[in-house]
């Protein structure tokens, strides 16, 4: 049967494919999927339980409950000085649906979307599903960050490609890098000249260790589509709660896409989200302190073992380099690491061609898992290097 050609050409993400491929390895310590091991805060769970008892078993309004839109508006204003009216906030099925709804709404066939790489795995397939074209921007020679000069060059080079938008993600998955306010302001100068939209995926905004997070929409409110959610900040991946925040005219268009994809996100999760946003202002910072300790531990062990890495300023990943004495791809390296040392990480190639030669370690894992995995890695390196 002839099914859709675009879907035929895309694959389940390398993160999930690799994770599944090594799941049968006995005693495997998984530092793969980017999901908090910490529990959802107790007060949020309680709100979810009460929502079930109170029969929140019906559809919500398409945009989400008004009380949720109001709570999100206040929360994101207090956290990041964002100025979205409640009506400019759409509740989505995680940031995943937010990315899809945003791209499916703004793109016409053939439109170009700039994407700094290596990048999170969902952007490219969704651009393709929307019949747009991804224009990758290699950041490997600029510390895995976009610079105004590199961005201006890419925009110049692709004048003829119907440039519609750029996707930014910071703190970034998989590299853990983030941008300062001054760096963002310099990028915005170039973006403004080009007049393109920005899809700013700030799902890791609570997890910055060196400097406070600057929301892009504080610098470029007129054309920024902000994506955020509760998966990482409140350890709520399974609740599937995300948000798109954008100027009213754009949100009104996205509401239609959202309706025909999902109708609305779970009513129960929305009630829990109202609690998280209203009374969980400090939940994120408490978790951040735990991740920061783990990050510091992990990078000091990697340094000891002699593995190079990018210094992670945010999110909960370390992007590390496949050792030079390993002759093979990042996929082969991660496979061997899984089988020989029982440590599972994600091959860098899962994040695009520019991720080759690297691997991603998630430290959203217990201190015991981190300690054991680093001990195993150290032993394995010592054994392989002495051969
Ligand atoms: C950069 C980025 N965006 C979006 C998502 C999806 O988040 P959600 O669980 O809210 O769908 C992830 C999850 O890992 C991510 O890393």
Coordinates of C-alpha atoms and ligand atoms in Angstrom, one line a residue:
X1 CA 0.0 0.0 0.0
X2 CA 1.3 3.5 -0.9
X3 CA 1.3 5.4 2.4
X4 CA 2.4 9.0 2.8
X5 CA 5.9 9.6 1.3
X6 CA 7.0 12.1 3.9
X7 CA 6.2 9.7 6.8
X8 CA 7.9 6.9 4.9
X9 CA 11.1 8.9 4.8
X10 CA 11.2 9.8 8.5
X11 CA 12.1 7.5 11.3
X12 CA 11.3 7.1 15.0
X13 CA 13.8 9.4 16.8
X14 CA 17.4 8.1 17.3
X15 CA 16.8 8.6 21.0
X16 CA 14.0 6.1 21.2
X17 CA 15.6 3.7 18.6
X18 CA 18.8 3.6 20.6
X19 CA 17.1 3.3 23.9
X20 CA 15.0 0.4 22.7
X21 CA 18.0 -1.3 21.0
X22 CA 20.0 -1.5 24.3
X23 CA 17.1 -2.1 26.7
X24 CA 17.8 -5.9 26.8
X25 CA 21.4 -5.5 28.0
X26 CA 21.5 -6.9 31.6
X27 CA 22.1 -4.4 34.4
X28 CA 22.1 -1.5 32.0
X29 CA 22.3 1.9 33.6
X30 CA 20.2 4.2 31.4
X31 CA 21.3 7.8 31.0
X32 CA 19.3 8.1 27.8
X33 CA 15.8 9.6 27.7
X34 CA 15.6 13.2 28.9
X35 CA 13.1 12.8 31.6
X36 CA 13.2 13.8 35.2
X37 CA 13.6 10.8 37.6
X38 CA 12.2 13.0 40.3
X39 CA 8.5 12.7 41.2
X40 CA 5.9 15.2 40.4
X41 CA 5.6 17.5 43.5
X42 CA 3.1 16.1 46.0
X43 CA 0.7 19.1 45.9
X44 CA 0.4 18.8 42.1
X45 CA -0.3 15.1 42.3
X46 CA -3.0 15.8 44.9
X47 CA -4.6 18.3 42.6
X48 CA -4.7 15.7 39.9
X49 CA -6.3 13.1 42.2
X50 CA -8.9 15.7 43.3
X51 CA -9.6 16.5 39.6
X52 CA -10.5 12.9 39.0
X53 CA -12.7 12.8 42.1
X54 CA -14.4 16.0 41.0
X55 CA -15.2 14.6 37.6
X56 CA -12.9 16.5 35.4
X57 CA -13.6 13.9 32.8
X58 CA -15.0 16.1 30.1
X59 CA -13.5 18.1 27.3
X60 CA -12.1 21.5 28.2
X61 CA -12.4 24.6 26.0
X62 CA -10.1 24.2 23.0
X63 CA -7.5 26.7 24.3
X64 CA -7.5 25.1 27.8
X65 CA -9.4 26.2 30.9
X66 CA -9.5 29.9 31.3
X67 CA -8.1 29.5 34.9
X68 CA -5.1 27.7 33.4
X69 CA -4.5 30.4 30.8
X70 CA -4.7 33.0 33.6
X71 CA -2.3 31.0 35.8
X72 CA 0.1 30.6 33.0
X73 CA 0.0 34.3 32.1
X74 CA 0.8 35.2 35.7
X75 CA 3.5 32.5 36.2
X76 CA 5.4 33.3 33.0
X77 CA 5.2 37.0 33.7
X78 CA 6.6 36.6 37.2
X79 CA 9.3 34.1 36.2
X80 CA 10.6 35.7 33.0
X81 CA 8.8 39.1 32.6
X82 CA 6.8 37.7 29.7
X83 CA 3.7 39.7 28.8
X84 CA 1.2 37.3 27.3
X85 CA -2.5 37.9 27.9
X86 CA -4.4 34.8 29.0
X87 CA -6.0 34.7 25.6
X88 CA -2.6 34.5 23.9
X89 CA -1.8 31.2 25.7
X90 CA -2.8 27.8 24.2
X91 CA -2.5 24.7 26.4
X92 CA -1.0 21.8 24.4
X93 CA -0.2 18.1 24.8
X94 CA 3.3 18.7 26.0
X95 CA 5.9 20.9 24.2
X96 CA 5.8 18.2 21.5
X97 CA 2.4 19.1 20.3
X98 CA 3.3 22.8 20.7
X99 CA 6.2 22.4 18.3
X100 CA 3.9 20.5 15.8
X101 CA 1.0 22.9 16.1
X102 CA 3.3 26.0 15.7
X103 CA 5.0 24.6 12.6
X104 CA 1.9 23.2 10.9
X105 CA 0.2 26.6 11.4
X106 CA 2.9 28.9 10.1
X107 CA 4.4 26.9 7.2
X108 CA 3.4 26.9 3.5
X109 CA 4.8 24.2 1.3
X110 CA 8.5 25.0 0.5
X111 CA 8.9 27.5 3.3
X112 CA 12.4 27.5 4.8
X113 CA 13.1 27.0 8.5
X114 CA 16.5 27.8 9.9
X115 CA 17.7 25.3 12.4
X116 CA 20.9 25.5 14.4
X117 CA 22.4 22.0 14.7
X118 CA 22.9 19.6 16.4
X119 CA 19.3 19.9 17.5
X120 CA 16.5 18.3 19.3
X121 CA 15.0 15.4 17.3
X122 CA 11.4 16.5 16.6
X123 CA 12.0 19.7 14.7
X124 CA 13.2 18.4 11.4
X125 CA 10.5 15.6 10.9
X126 CA 7.7 18.1 11.8
X127 CA 9.0 20.7 9.4
X128 CA 9.0 17.9 6.7
X129 CA 5.4 16.9 7.7
X130 CA 4.4 20.5 7.2
X131 CA 6.1 20.3 3.7
X132 CA 8.6 23.0 4.7
X133 CA 12.4 22.7 4.3
X134 CA 14.9 22.6 7.1
X135 CA 17.9 24.8 6.5
X136 CA 20.5 23.6 9.0
X137 CA 23.1 26.0 10.5
X138 CA 26.2 24.2 11.7
X139 CA 27.2 25.5 15.1
X140 CA 30.1 23.1 15.7
X141 CA 32.7 25.7 14.9
X142 CA 31.2 28.4 17.2
X143 CA 31.0 26.6 20.5
X144 CA 27.7 25.0 19.5
X145 CA 26.1 28.4 19.6
X146 CA 24.6 30.5 16.9
X147 CA 26.4 33.9 16.4
X148 CA 25.0 37.0 14.7
X149 CA 27.6 36.6 11.9
X150 CA 26.8 33.0 11.2
X151 CA 23.1 33.7 11.3
X152 CA 23.4 36.7 8.9
X153 CA 25.5 34.6 6.5
X154 CA 22.8 31.8 6.5
X155 CA 20.0 34.3 5.9
X156 CA 21.9 35.9 3.0
X157 CA 22.7 32.6 1.5
X158 CA 19.1 31.4 1.6
X159 CA 17.4 34.6 0.5
X160 CA 15.6 32.6 -2.3
X161 CA 14.3 29.9 0.1
X162 CA 11.1 31.6 1.4
X163 CA 12.6 32.0 4.8
X164 CA 9.7 31.9 7.3
X165 CA 11.2 31.1 10.7
X166 CA 14.1 30.1 12.9
X167 CA 13.8 27.5 15.6
X168 CA 15.8 28.4 18.7
X169 CA 16.1 26.0 21.7
X170 CA 17.9 27.1 24.8
X171 CA 19.0 25.8 27.3
X172 CA 19.6 23.3 24.5
X173 CA 19.0 19.6 24.1
X174 CA 21.5 17.9 23.5
X175 CA 24.3 20.3 24.2
X176 CA 23.3 22.0 27.4
X177 CA 24.4 25.4 26.1
X178 CA 22.4 28.5 26.6
X179 CA 22.5 32.2 25.6
X180 CA 23.0 35.3 27.7
X181 CA 20.6 38.3 27.3
X182 CA 23.3 40.2 25.4
X183 CA 23.9 37.2 23.0
X184 CA 20.1 37.0 22.4
X185 CA 19.8 40.7 21.8
X186 CA 22.6 40.5 19.1
X187 CA 20.8 37.6 17.4
X188 CA 17.5 39.5 17.6
X189 CA 19.0 42.4 15.7
X190 CA 19.7 40.1 12.8
X191 CA 16.4 38.3 13.0
X192 CA 14.4 41.5 13.0
X193 CA 16.2 42.7 9.9
X194 CA 15.1 39.5 8.2
X195 CA 11.6 39.9 9.6
X196 CA 11.2 36.1 10.2
X197 CA 9.3 34.4 13.0
X198 CA 11.1 32.7 15.9
X199 CA 9.9 29.5 17.4
X200 CA 11.6 29.6 20.8
X201 CA 11.5 26.3 22.6
X202 CA 12.3 27.2 26.2
X203 CA 11.2 24.0 27.8
X204 CA 14.4 23.9 29.9
X205 CA 14.1 27.6 31.1
X206 CA 14.0 26.6 34.8
X207 CA 17.3 24.7 34.4
X208 CA 20.0 27.3 34.0
X209 CA 22.9 27.1 36.3
X210 CA 25.2 30.0 35.5
X211 CA 22.9 32.9 34.7
X212 CA 19.1 33.6 34.8
X213 CA 17.1 32.6 31.7
X214 CA 16.1 35.4 29.3
X215 CA 12.9 34.7 27.4
X216 CA 13.3 35.6 23.7
X217 CA 9.8 37.2 23.6
X218 CA 11.0 39.9 26.0
X219 CA 13.3 41.1 23.1
X220 CA 11.2 40.3 20.1
X221 CA 7.5 40.0 21.3
X222 CA 6.0 40.8 17.9
X223 CA 7.2 37.7 16.1
X224 CA 8.1 35.2 18.7
X225 CA 6.2 32.0 19.3
X226 CA 7.2 30.9 22.8
X227 CA 7.1 27.2 23.7
X228 CA 7.3 26.0 27.3
X229 CA 5.6 23.5 29.5
X230 CA 5.7 21.6 32.8
X231 CA 7.5 18.4 31.7
X232 CA 10.9 19.4 32.9
X233 CA 10.2 22.3 35.4
X234 CA 7.7 20.2 37.4
X235 CA 8.8 16.7 36.5
X236 CA 5.5 16.2 34.7
X237 CA 6.5 14.4 31.4
X238 CA 3.7 11.9 31.6
X239 CA 1.0 14.5 32.3
X240 CA 1.6 16.0 28.8
X241 CA 1.2 19.7 29.6
X242 CA 2.8 22.3 27.3
X243 CA 2.0 25.8 26.2
X244 CA 2.3 28.0 23.1
X245 CA 2.4 31.7 23.8
X246 CA 2.2 34.0 20.8
X247 CA 0.6 37.2 19.6
X248 CA -3.2 36.9 19.3
X249 CA -3.5 36.7 15.5
X250 CA -1.0 33.8 15.5
X251 CA -2.6 32.0 18.4
X252 CA -6.0 32.3 16.8
X253 CA -4.7 30.4 13.8
X254 CA -3.0 27.8 16.0
X255 CA -6.2 27.2 17.8
X256 CA -7.6 25.6 14.7
X257 CA -4.6 23.3 14.1
X258 CA -4.7 22.3 17.7
X259 CA -8.5 21.5 17.6
X260 CA -8.2 19.2 14.6
X261 CA -5.1 17.4 16.0
X262 CA -6.1 16.9 19.6
X263 CA -9.2 19.0 20.6
X264 CA -7.7 19.8 24.0
X265 CA -5.2 18.5 26.4
X266 CA -6.3 16.3 29.3
X267 CA -8.6 18.1 31.7
X268 CA -7.1 16.3 34.7
X269 CA -3.6 17.4 33.7
X270 CA -4.9 21.0 33.3
X271 CA -6.2 21.1 36.8
X272 CA -2.8 19.8 38.1
X273 CA -1.1 22.4 35.9
X274 CA -3.1 25.2 37.5
X275 CA -1.8 24.0 40.9
X276 CA 1.8 23.8 39.6
X277 CA 1.7 27.3 38.2
X278 CA -0.1 28.8 41.1
X279 CA 1.5 27.2 44.1
X280 CA 4.6 25.6 42.6
X281 CA 6.7 28.7 41.8
X282 CA 9.6 27.2 43.7
X283 CA 9.3 23.6 42.6
X284 CA 11.6 24.2 39.6
X285 CA 14.4 25.9 41.6
X286 CA 14.3 23.1 44.2
X287 CA 14.9 20.5 41.4
X288 CA 17.4 22.7 39.7
X289 CA 19.6 22.6 42.9
X290 CA 19.6 18.7 42.7
X291 CA 20.4 18.7 39.0
X292 CA 23.2 21.2 39.6
X293 CA 24.9 18.9 42.1
X294 CA 24.6 16.0 39.7
X295 CA 26.0 18.1 36.8
X296 CA 29.0 19.1 38.9
X297 CA 29.6 15.5 39.9
X298 CA 29.3 14.2 36.4
X299 CA 31.6 16.8 34.8
X300 CA 34.2 16.3 37.5
X301 CA 34.1 12.5 36.9
X302 CA 34.3 12.9 33.1
X303 CA 37.3 15.2 33.5
X304 CA 39.0 12.6 35.7
X305 CA 38.3 9.9 33.2
X306 CA 39.7 12.1 30.4
X307 CA 36.5 12.5 28.4
X308 CA 36.1 15.9 26.7
X309 CA 32.7 17.6 27.0
X310 CA 30.9 20.9 26.4
X311 CA 30.5 22.7 29.7
X312 CA 26.7 22.4 30.4
X313 CA 25.2 25.7 31.4
X314 CA 21.6 24.4 31.4
X315 CA 19.1 21.6 30.8
X316 CA 20.1 18.1 32.2
X317 CA 22.5 16.9 29.5
X318 CA 26.3 16.7 29.1
X319 CA 27.4 16.5 25.4
X320 CA 30.6 14.6 25.4
X321 CA 33.1 13.7 22.8
X322 CA 33.7 10.1 21.6
X323 CA 37.3 9.4 22.7
X324 CA 39.8 9.9 19.8
X325 CA 41.2 6.4 20.2
X326 CA 37.7 4.9 19.5
X327 CA 37.6 4.2 15.7
X328 CA 33.9 4.1 14.8
X329 CA 30.7 6.1 14.7
X330 CA 29.0 7.6 17.8
X331 CA 26.3 4.9 17.4
X332 CA 29.0 2.2 17.5
X333 CA 30.6 3.8 20.5
X334 CA 27.3 4.0 22.4
X335 CA 26.5 0.4 21.5
X336 CA 29.9 -0.8 22.7
X337 CA 29.6 1.3 25.9
X338 CA 26.2 -0.3 26.6
X339 CA 27.4 -3.9 26.1
X340 CA 30.8 -3.6 27.6
X341 CA 30.3 -1.1 30.4
X342 CA 26.5 -1.4 30.9
X343 CA 26.1 2.3 30.5
X344 CA 23.5 3.7 28.0
X345 CA 23.9 7.1 26.5
X346 CA 22.6 8.6 23.2
X347 CA 24.8 8.7 20.1
X348 CA 25.3 12.2 18.9
X349 CA 24.2 11.3 15.4
X350 CA 20.7 11.1 16.8
X351 CA 20.7 14.9 16.8
X352 CA 21.8 15.2 13.2
X353 CA 25.0 14.8 11.2
X354 CA 26.7 17.5 13.1
X355 CA 26.3 15.5 16.3
X356 CA 28.5 12.7 15.0
X357 CA 31.6 12.1 17.1
X358 CA 29.7 13.0 20.3
X359 CA 27.3 11.4 22.7
X360 CA 24.7 12.8 25.1
X361 CA 24.5 11.8 28.8
X362 CA 21.3 12.6 30.6
X363 CA 21.8 13.4 34.3
X364 CA 18.1 13.3 35.0
X365 CA 19.1 10.1 36.8
X366 CA 19.7 9.2 40.4
X367 CA 23.0 9.9 42.1
X368 CA 23.6 6.1 42.5
X369 CA 23.0 5.6 38.7
X370 CA 25.5 8.4 38.0
X371 CA 28.1 7.1 40.3
X372 CA 27.8 3.5 39.1
X373 CA 27.8 4.5 35.5
X374 CA 30.9 6.7 35.9
X375 CA 32.7 3.9 37.8
X376 CA 31.9 1.5 34.9
X377 CA 33.0 4.0 32.3
X378 CA 36.3 4.6 34.1
X379 CA 37.0 0.9 34.3
X380 CA 36.1 0.3 30.7
X381 CA 38.3 3.2 29.5
X382 CA 41.2 1.9 31.6
X383 CA 40.8 -1.6 30.1
X384 CA 40.4 -0.4 26.5
X385 CA 43.3 2.1 26.8
X386 CA 45.7 -0.5 28.2
X387 CA 45.0 -2.9 25.3
Ligands
LIG1 C1 14.0 20.7 23.5 C2 12.8 19.9 23.8 N1 11.6 20.3 23.3 C3 10.5 19.7 23.6 C4 10.5 18.5 24.3 C5 9.2 17.8 24.5 O1 8.7 18.0 25.7 P1 7.2 17.5 26.2 O2 7.5 16.3 27.1 O3 6.7 18.7 27.0 O4 6.4 17.1 25.0 C6 11.7 18.0 24.7 C7 11.7 16.7 25.5 O5 12.7 16.1 25.7 C8 12.9 18.7 24.5 O6 14.1 18.2 24.9

